[in-house]
Coordinates of C-alpha atoms in Angstrom, one line a residue:
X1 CA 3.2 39.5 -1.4
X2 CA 6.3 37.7 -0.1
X3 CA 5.9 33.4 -0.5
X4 CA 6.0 33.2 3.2
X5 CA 2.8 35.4 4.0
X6 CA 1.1 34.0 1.1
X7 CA 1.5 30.4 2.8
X8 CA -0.1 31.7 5.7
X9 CA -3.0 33.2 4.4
X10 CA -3.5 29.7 2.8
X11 CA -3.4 28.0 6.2
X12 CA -5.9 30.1 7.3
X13 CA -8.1 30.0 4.8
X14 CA -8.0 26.3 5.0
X15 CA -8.5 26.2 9.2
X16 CA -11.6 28.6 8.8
X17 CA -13.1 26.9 5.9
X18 CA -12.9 23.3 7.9
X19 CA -13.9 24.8 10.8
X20 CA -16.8 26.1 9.3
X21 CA -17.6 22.3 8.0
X22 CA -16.5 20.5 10.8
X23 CA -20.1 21.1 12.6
X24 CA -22.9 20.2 10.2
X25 CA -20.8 17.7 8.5
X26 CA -20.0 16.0 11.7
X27 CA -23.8 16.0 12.5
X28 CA -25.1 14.8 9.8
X29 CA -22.4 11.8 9.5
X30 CA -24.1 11.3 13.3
X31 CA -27.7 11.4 11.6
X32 CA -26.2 8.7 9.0
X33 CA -25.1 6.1 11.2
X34 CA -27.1 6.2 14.0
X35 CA -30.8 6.0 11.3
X36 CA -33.0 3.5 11.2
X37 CA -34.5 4.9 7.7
X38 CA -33.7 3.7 4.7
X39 CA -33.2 5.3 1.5
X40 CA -35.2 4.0 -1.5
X41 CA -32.1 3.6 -3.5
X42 CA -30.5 2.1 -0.5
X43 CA -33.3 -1.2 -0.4
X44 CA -32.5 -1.7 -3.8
X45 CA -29.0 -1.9 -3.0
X46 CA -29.6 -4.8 -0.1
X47 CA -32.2 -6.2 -2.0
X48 CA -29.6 -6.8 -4.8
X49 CA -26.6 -8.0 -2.9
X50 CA -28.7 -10.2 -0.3
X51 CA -28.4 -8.2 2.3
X52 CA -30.7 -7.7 5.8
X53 CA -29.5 -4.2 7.0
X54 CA -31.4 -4.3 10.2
X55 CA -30.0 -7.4 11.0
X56 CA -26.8 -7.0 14.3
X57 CA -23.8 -8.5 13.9
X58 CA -21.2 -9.3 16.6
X59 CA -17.8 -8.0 15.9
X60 CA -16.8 -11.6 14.3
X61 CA -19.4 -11.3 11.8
X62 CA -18.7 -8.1 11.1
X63 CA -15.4 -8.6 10.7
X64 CA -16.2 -11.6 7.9
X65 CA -18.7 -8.9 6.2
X66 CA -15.2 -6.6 5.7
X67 CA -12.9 -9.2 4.8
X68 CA -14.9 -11.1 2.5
X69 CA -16.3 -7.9 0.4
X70 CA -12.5 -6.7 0.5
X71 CA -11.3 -10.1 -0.9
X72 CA -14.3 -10.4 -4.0
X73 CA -13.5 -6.6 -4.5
X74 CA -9.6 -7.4 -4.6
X75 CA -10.7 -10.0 -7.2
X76 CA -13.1 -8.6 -9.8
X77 CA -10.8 -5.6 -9.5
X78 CA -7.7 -7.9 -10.7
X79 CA -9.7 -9.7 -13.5
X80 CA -10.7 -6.2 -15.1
X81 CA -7.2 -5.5 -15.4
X82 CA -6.3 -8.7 -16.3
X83 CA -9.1 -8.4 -19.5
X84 CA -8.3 -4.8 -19.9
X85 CA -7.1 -5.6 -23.7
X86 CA -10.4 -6.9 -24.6
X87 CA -12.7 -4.4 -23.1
X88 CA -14.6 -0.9 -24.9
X89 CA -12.6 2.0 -24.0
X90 CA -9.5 0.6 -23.4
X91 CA -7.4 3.0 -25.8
X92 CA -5.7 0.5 -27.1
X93 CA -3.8 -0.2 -23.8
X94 CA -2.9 -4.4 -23.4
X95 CA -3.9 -6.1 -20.2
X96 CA -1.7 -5.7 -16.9
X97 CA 0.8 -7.9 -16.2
X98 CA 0.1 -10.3 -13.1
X99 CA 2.1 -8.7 -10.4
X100 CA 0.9 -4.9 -11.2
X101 CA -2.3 -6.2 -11.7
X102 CA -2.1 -7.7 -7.6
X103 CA -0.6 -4.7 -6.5
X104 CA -2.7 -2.2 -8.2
X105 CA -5.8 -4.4 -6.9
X106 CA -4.5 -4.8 -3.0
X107 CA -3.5 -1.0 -3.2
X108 CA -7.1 0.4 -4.2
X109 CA -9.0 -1.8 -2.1
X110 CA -6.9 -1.3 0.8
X111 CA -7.3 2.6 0.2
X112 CA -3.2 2.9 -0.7
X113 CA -3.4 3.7 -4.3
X114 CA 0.4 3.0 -4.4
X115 CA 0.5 3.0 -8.3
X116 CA 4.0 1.7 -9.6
X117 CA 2.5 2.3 -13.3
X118 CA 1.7 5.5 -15.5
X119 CA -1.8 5.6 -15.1
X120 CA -2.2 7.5 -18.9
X121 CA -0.1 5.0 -20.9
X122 CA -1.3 1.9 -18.8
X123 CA -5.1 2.0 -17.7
X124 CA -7.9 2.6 -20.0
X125 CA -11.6 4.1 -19.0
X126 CA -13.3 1.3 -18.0
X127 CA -11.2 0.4 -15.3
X128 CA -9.9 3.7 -14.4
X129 CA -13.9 4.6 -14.1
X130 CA -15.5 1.4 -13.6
X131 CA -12.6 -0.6 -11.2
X132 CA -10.8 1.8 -9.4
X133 CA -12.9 5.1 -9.2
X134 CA -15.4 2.6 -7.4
X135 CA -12.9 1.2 -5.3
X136 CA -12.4 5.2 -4.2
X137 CA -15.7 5.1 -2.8
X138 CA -16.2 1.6 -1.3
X139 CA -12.6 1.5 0.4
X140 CA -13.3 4.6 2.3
X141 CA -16.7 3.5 2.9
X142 CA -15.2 0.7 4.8
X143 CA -12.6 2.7 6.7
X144 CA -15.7 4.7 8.5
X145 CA -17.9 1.7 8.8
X146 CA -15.4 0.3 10.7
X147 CA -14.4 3.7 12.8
X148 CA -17.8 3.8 13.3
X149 CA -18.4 0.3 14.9
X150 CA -15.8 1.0 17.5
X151 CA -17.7 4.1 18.4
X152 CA -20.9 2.2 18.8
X153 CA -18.6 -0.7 21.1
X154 CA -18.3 2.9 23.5
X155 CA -21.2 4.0 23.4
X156 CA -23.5 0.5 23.9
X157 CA -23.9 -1.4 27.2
X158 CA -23.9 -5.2 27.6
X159 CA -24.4 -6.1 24.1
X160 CA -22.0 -7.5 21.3
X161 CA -23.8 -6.0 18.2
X162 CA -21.7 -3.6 16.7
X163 CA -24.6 -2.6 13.8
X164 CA -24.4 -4.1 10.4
X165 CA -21.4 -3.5 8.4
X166 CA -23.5 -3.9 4.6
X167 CA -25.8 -1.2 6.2
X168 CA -22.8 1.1 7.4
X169 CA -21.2 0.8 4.0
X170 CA -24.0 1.2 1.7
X171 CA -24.8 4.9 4.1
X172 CA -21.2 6.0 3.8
X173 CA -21.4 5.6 -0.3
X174 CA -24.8 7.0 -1.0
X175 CA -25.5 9.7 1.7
X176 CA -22.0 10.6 2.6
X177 CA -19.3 10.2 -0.3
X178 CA -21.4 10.2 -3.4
X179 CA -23.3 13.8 -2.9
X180 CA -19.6 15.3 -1.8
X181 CA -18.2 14.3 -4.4
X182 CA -20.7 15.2 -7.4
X183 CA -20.4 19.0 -5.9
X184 CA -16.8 18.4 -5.6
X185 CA -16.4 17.2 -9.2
X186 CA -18.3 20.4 -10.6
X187 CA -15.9 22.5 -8.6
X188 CA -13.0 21.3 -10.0
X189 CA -14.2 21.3 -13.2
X190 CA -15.1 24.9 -12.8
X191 CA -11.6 25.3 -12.0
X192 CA -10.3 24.0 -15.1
X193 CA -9.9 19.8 -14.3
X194 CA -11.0 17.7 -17.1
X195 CA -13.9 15.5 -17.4
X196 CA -14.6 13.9 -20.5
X197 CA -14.2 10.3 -22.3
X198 CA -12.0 11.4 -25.0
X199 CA -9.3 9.5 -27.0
X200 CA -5.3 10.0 -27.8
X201 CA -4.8 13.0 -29.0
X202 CA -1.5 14.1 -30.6
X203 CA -0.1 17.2 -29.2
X204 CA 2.5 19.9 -30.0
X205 CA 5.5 21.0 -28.2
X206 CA 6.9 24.3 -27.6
X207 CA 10.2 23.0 -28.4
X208 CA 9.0 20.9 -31.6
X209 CA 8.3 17.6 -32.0
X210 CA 4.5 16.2 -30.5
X211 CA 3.7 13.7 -27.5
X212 CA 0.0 11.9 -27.2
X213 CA -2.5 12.6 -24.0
X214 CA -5.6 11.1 -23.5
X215 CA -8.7 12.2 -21.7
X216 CA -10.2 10.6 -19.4
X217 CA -13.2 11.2 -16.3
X218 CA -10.4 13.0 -14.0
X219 CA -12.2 15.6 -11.8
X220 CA -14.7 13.0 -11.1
X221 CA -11.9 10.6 -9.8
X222 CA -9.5 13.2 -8.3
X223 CA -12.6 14.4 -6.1
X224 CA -12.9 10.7 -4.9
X225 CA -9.4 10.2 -4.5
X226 CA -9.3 13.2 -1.9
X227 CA -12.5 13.1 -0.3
X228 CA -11.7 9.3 0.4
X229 CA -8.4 9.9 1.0
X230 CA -7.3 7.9 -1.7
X231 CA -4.8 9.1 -3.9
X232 CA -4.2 7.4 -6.8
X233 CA -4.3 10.0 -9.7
X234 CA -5.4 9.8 -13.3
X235 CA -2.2 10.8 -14.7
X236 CA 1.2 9.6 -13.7
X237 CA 1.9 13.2 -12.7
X238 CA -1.0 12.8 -10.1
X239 CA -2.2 15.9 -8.7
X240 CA 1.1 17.9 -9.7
X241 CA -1.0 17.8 -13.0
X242 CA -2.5 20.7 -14.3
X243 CA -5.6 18.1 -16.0
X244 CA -6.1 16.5 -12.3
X245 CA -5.2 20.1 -10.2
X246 CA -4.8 23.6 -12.5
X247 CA -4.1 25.9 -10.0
X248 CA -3.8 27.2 -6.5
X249 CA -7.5 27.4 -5.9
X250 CA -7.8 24.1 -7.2
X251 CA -4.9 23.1 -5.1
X252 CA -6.3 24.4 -2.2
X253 CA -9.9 22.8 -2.6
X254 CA -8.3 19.5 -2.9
X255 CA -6.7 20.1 0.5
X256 CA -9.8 20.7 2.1
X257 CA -11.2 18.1 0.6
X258 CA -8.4 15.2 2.6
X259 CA -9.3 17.0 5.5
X260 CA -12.5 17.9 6.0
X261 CA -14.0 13.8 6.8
X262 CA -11.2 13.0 8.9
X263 CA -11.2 15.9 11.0
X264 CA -15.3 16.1 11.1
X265 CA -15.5 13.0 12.4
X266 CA -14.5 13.5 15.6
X267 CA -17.6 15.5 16.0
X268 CA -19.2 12.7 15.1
X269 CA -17.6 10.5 17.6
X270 CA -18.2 13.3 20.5
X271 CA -22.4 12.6 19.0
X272 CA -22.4 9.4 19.0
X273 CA -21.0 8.7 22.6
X274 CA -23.2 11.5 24.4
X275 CA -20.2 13.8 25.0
X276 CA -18.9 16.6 22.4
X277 CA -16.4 17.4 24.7
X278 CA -15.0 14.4 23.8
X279 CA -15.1 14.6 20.6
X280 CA -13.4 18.1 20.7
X281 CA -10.4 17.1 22.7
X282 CA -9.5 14.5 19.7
X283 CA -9.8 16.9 17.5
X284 CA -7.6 19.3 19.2
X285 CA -4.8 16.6 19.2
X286 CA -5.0 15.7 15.9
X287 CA -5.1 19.8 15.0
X288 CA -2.2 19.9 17.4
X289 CA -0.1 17.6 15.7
X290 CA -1.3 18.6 11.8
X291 CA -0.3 22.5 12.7
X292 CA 2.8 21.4 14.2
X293 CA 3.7 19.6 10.9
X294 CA 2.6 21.9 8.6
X295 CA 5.1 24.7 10.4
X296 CA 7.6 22.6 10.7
X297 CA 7.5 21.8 6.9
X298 CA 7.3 25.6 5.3
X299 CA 10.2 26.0 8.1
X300 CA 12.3 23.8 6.3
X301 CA 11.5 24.1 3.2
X302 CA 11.9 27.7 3.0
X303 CA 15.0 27.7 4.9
X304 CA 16.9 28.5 2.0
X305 CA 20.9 28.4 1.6
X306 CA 23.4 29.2 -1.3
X307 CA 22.2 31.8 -4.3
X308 CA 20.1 29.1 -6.4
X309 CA 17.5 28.9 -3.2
X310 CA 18.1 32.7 -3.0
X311 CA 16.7 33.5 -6.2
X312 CA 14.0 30.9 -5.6
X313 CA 12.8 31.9 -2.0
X314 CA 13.3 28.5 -0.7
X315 CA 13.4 24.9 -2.0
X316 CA 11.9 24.6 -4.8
X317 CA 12.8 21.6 -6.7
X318 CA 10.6 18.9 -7.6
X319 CA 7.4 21.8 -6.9
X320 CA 5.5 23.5 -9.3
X321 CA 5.6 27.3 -9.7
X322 CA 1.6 27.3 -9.7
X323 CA 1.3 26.0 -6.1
X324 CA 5.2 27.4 -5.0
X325 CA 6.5 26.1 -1.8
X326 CA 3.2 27.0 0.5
X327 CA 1.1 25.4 -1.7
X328 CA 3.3 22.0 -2.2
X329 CA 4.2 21.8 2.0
X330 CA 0.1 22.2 2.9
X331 CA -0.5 19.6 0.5
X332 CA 2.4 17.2 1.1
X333 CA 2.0 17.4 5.1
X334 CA -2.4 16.9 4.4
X335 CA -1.7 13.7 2.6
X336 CA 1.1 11.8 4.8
X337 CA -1.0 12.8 7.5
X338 CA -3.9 11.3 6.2
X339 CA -3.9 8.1 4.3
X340 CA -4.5 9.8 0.9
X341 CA -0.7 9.7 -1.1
X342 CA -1.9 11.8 -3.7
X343 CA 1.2 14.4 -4.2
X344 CA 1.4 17.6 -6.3
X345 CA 5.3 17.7 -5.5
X346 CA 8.0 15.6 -5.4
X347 CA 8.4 14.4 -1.9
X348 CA 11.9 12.8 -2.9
X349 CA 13.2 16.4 -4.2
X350 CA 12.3 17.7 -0.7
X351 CA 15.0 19.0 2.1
X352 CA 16.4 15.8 4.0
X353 CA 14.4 17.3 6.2
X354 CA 11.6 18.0 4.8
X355 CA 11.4 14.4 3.6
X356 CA 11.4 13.0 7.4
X357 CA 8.6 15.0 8.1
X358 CA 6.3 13.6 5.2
X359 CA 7.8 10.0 6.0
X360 CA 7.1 10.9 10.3
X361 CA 3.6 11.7 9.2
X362 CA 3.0 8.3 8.0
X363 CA 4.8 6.2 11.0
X364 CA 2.9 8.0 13.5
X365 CA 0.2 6.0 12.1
X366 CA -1.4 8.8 10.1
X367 CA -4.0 9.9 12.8
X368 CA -3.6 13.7 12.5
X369 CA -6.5 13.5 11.0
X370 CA -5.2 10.2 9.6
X371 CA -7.5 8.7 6.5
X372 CA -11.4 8.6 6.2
X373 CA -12.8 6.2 9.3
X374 CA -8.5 4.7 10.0
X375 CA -7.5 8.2 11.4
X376 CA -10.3 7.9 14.2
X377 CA -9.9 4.4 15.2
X378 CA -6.2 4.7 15.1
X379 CA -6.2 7.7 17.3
X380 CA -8.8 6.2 19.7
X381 CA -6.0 3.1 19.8
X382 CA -4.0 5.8 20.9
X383 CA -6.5 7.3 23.3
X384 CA -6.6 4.0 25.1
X385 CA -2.8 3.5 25.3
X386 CA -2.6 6.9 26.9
X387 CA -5.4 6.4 29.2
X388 CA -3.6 3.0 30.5
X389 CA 0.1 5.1 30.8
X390 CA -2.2 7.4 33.0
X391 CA -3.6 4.8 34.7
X392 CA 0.0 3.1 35.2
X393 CA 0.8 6.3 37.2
X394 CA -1.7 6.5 39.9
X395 CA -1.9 2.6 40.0
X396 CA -6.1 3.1 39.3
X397 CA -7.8 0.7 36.3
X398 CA -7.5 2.7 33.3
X399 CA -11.0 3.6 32.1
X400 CA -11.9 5.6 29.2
X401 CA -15.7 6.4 28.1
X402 CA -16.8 4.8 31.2
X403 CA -15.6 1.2 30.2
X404 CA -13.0 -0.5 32.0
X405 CA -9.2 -1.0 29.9
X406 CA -8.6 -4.6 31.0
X407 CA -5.7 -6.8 30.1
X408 CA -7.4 -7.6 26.7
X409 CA -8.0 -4.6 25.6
X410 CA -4.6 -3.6 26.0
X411 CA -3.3 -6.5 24.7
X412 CA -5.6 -5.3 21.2
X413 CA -4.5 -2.1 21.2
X414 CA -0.6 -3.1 21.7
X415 CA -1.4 -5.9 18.7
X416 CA -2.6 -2.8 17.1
X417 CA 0.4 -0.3 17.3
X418 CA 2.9 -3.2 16.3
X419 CA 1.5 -4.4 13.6
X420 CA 2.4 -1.6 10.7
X421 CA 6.4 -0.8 12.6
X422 CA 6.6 -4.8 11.7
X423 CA 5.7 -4.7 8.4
X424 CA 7.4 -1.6 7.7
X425 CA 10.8 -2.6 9.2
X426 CA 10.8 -6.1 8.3
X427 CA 10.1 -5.4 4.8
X428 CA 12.7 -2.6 4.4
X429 CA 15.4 -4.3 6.5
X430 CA 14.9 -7.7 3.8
X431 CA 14.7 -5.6 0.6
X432 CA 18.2 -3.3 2.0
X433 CA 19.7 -7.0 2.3
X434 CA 18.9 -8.7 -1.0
X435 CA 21.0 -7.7 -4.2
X436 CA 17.6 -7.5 -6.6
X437 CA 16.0 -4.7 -5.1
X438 CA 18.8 -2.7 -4.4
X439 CA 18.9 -2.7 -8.5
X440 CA 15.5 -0.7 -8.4
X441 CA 17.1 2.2 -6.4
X442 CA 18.5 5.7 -8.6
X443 CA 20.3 7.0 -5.4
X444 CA 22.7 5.0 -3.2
X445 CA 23.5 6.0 0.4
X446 CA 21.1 8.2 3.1
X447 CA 18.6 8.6 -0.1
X448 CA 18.6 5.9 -1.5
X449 CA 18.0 4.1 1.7
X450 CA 15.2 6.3 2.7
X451 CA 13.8 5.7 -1.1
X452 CA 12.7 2.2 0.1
X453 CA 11.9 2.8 3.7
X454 CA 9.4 5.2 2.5
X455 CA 7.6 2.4 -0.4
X456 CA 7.0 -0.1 3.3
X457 CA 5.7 3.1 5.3
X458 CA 3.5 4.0 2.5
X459 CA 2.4 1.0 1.9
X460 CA 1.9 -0.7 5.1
X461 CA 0.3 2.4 6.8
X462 CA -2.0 2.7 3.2
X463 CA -1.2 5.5 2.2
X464 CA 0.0 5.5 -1.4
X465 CA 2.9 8.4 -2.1
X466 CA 6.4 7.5 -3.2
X467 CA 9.4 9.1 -3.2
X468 CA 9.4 8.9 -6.9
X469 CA 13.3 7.8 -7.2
X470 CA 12.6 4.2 -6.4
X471 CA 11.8 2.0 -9.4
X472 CA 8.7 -0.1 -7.7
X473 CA 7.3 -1.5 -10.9
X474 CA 9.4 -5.2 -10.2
X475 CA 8.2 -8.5 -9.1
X476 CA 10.0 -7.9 -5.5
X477 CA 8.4 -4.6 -4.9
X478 CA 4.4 -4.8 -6.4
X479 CA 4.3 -8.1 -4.4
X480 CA 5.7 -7.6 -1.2
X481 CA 4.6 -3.7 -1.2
X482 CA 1.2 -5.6 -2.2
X483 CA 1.3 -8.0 0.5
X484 CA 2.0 -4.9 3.5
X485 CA -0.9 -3.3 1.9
X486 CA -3.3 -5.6 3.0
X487 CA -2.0 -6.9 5.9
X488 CA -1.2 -3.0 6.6
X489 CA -5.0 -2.8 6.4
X490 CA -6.6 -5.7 7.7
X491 CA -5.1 -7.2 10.1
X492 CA -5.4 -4.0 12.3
X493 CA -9.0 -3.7 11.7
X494 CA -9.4 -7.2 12.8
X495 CA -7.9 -6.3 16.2
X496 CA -9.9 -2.5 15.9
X497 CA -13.3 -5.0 15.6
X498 CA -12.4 -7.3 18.6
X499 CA -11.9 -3.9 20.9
X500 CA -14.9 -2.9 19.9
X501 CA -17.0 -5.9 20.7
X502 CA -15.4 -6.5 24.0
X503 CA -16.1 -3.2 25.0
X504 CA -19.9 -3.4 24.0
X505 CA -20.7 -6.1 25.9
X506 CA -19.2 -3.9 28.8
X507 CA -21.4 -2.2 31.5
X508 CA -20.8 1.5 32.4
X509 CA -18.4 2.2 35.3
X510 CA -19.7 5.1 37.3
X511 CA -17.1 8.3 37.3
X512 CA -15.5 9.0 40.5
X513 CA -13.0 11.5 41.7
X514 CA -10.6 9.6 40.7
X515 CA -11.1 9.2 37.2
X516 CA -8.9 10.6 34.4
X517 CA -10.8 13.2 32.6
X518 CA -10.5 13.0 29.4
X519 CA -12.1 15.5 27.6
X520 CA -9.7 18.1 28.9
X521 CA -6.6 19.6 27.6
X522 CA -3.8 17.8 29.8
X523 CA -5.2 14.5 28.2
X524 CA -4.5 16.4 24.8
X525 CA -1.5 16.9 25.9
X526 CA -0.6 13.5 27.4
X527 CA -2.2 11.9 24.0
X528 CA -0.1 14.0 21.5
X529 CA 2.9 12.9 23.8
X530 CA 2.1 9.5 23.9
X531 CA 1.7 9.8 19.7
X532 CA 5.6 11.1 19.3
X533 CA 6.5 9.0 22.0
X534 CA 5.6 5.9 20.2
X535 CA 6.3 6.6 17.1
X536 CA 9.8 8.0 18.1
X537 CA 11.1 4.9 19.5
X538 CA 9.9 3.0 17.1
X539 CA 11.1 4.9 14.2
X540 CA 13.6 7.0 15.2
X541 CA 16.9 4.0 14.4
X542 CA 15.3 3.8 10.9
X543 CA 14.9 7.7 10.6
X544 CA 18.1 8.4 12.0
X545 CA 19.8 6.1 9.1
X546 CA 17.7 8.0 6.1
X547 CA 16.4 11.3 6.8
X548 CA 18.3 12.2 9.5
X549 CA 21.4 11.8 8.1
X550 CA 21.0 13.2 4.8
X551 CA 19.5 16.6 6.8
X552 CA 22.1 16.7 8.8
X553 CA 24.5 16.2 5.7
X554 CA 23.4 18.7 3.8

């Protein structure tokens, strides 16, 4: 079977097997959040932290519920690094240095997982289980709490009260994450990922000579790190290792498991606001875009020139034989698509080409699905800007789900959009100017300026992968990448939050003839332009310095 068909029996494999998920999922994820029962497990929970989960909150104290858990779990995640040395399991490791402790601490609570260490010669198991496993499930528990509170500010009339957020994060972990993952874990396991609290062992080489590996609860983690979309892996190697992913079954398991939240809860949305239509014709953008992507990439990457790609059937470097080039391009394009950053390739060894597309996935945002609960409210953000462009045209009042798109609500969703292009640019244009970081990079020119423009997109859009040639572990890059982390992450749920209340305490406007419809495919189609459109003006100076050139170059 040549590579080429092989890669598209994978895609289709992976569009039927989410599309036979997207429906119950996204139902019961409806079910979930819209209850008024509450698990046994779950009062034990409130009861324990202080909590009154029937208790409303307006979007300002909701949006104190997210920053201050974030901020204790940011600390107590830093300490157990910090005391790593002197904990049980620790396999002899020393505590983390200040700055990697910060950066590792913003990057898992901000759901980046940027790691600028070697997770098997740095953490031991009680953090890698106990600190950031956790912070797996509780940083994408907060990503659909607060996709979900923007929902409810469409869907309720004349009220501020956007739920409670202790409420929305406790049913995300237990009812939602949790159960995935524990049939997740057994799958991988099954397909050969480790799971186990074991030592250093000393190991042989082929070629003579030993090296030491250690075990560690790895299928339990790498589900997490997907599901959530995560991606921080055990192993330094992340999921191009065959402990974390062993083969293409594997491989294509963890796939599904990036996508299958992000893209199920549209259906979810359509529920909760009374209209699947709805609901399908954001999902049909984001599919839209993530096809588009995904043949783009196994375009370019098996676009082969000269006898060495020849032999090889395409590009090949930096990708494992076990997943070959269909295998690497569905799962590079699934995570810069989605806020996950896990990697089973080398996204720096890619085509100049190849490399823009993984770096384009992340500027636009990553809303194609985009990451558990961010991919949602970022493409709604979108959905608003579009319906306001619309409404520009025919000089109506933008509306969208029946609530009016005044001046402050645009002026949200612009804050919105600009906030992450700031940080990115800002960032990359300061750290392309001073002399120290420049020291970190292993390539000079197109590369090695597209090295550090992809860190800031990664890190300010949270979503974790690197282009593996940069040297990030410095006191430059794990405290500024550190700082775009969280203000990559925060500050645009704070203006996500605001939206949502102000459009809660709306009344419905009546639909007329003249209002857009947008739960048909022109608005699709008007969305996904309005998505490339952004993002390419944006971007496209940066892009055209870095990727660009070196494609064009080679």
């Amino acid at each position: 079977m040549s590579p080429v068909l092989a890669g598209a029996l994978q895609l289709l494999a992976l569009i039927v097997a989410l599309g036979l998920a997207h429906r119950p999922l996204g139902d019961y994820m409806a079910r979930v959040y819209s209850s008024d029962r509450h698990l046994r497990v779950e009062k034990w929970i409130y009861r324990g932290i202080g909590a009154n989960p029937a208790a409303e909150m307006r979007w300002p104290a909701y949006l104190r519920a997210v920053l201050a858990f974030s901020a204790v779990s940011v600390l107590f995640l830093y300490l157990l690094q910090r005391i790593q040395g002197s904990l049980p399991g620790s396999l002899g490791f020393s505590s983390i240095d200040p700055d990697q402790a910060f950066n590792t601490a913003a990057s898992f609570v901000a759901n980046t997982n940027w790691q600028s260490y070697y997770g098997e010669q740095a953490m031991g198991h009680v953090v890698q289980t106990g600190g950031l496993a956790v912070q797996n499930f509780l940083s994408a528990a907060v990503g659909i709490a607060v996709a979900v509170a923007l929902v409810r500010g469409f869907s309720r009339v004349r009220t501020g009260e956007l739920g409670n957020f202790w409420a929305d994060l406790v049913r995300g972990t237990v009812r939602v994450l949790v159960p995935i993952s524990v049939v997740g874990a057994l799958v991988l396991v099954a397909c050969g990922a480790i799971q186990n609290f074991s030592g250093i062992h000393e190991v042989g080489q082929f070629t003579g000579g030993s090296q030491q590996w250690n075990g560690g609860a790895v299928a339990s983690q790498e589900v997490i790190k997907e599901l959530g979309t995560n991606g921080g892996g055990y192993f330094n190697a992340n999921s191009a290792h065959p402990f974390e992913n062993p083969n293409g079954l594997s491989n294509l398991f963890e796939i599904f498991l990036i996508l299958v939240i992000p893209f199920a809860l549209t259906r979810t949305f359509g529920r909760m606001v009374g209209s699947l239509r709805q609901g399908y014709a954001i999902l049909a953008t984001m599919a839209t875009i993530w096809l588009a992507f995904t043949a783009l990439m196994m375009w370019t990457e098996f676009a082969h020139r000269g006898p060495a790609f020849d032999i090889a059937q395409g590009a090949m470097e930096g990708k494992e034989t076990r997943f070959g080039i269909a295998g690497s391009s569905l799962f590079a394009v699934a995570t810069t698509l989605t806020s996950t950053g896990a990697v089973n390739s080398f996204h720096s060894s890619y085509t100049g080409f190849g490399g823009g597309i993984t770096m384009l996935g992340m500027q636009l945002g990553e809303i194609a699905p985009g990451g558990v609960g961010s991919g949602l409210y970022g493409m709604l953000i979108m959905a608003i800007i579009a319906v306001f462009i619309a409404g520009l045209m025919v000089g109506r009042t933008p509306e969208y789900l029946g609530k009016k798109l005044g001046a402050r609500q645009i002026k949200l969703a612009a804050c919105y959009i600009l906030v992450t292009p700031a940080l990115v640019l800002g960032f990359t244009a300061v750290a392309m100017a001073l002399p120290t970081p420049g020291d970190s990079m292993t390539n000079s020119g197109a590369h090695g300026f597209s090295e550090i423009l992809y860190a800031y997109t990664s890190g300010a859009n949270n979503n974790g992968s690197a282009f593996a040639g940069l040297n990030a572990d410095t006191q430059w890059f794990n405290t500024t990448i550190g700082i775009a982390m969280l203000l990559g992450r925060f500050l645009p749920m704070v203006f996500v939050l605001a939206l949502a209340g102000s459009l809660a305490e709306q009344k419905p406007v009546p639909e007329t003839a003249g209002t857009l419809r947008t739960e048909k495919p022109l608005f699709s189609g008007l969305l996904v332009g309005t998505v490339l459109i952004l993002t390419g003006l944006t971007y496209f100076p940066a892009l055209a310095l870095g990727p660009l050139a070196e494609g064009l170059a080679a």
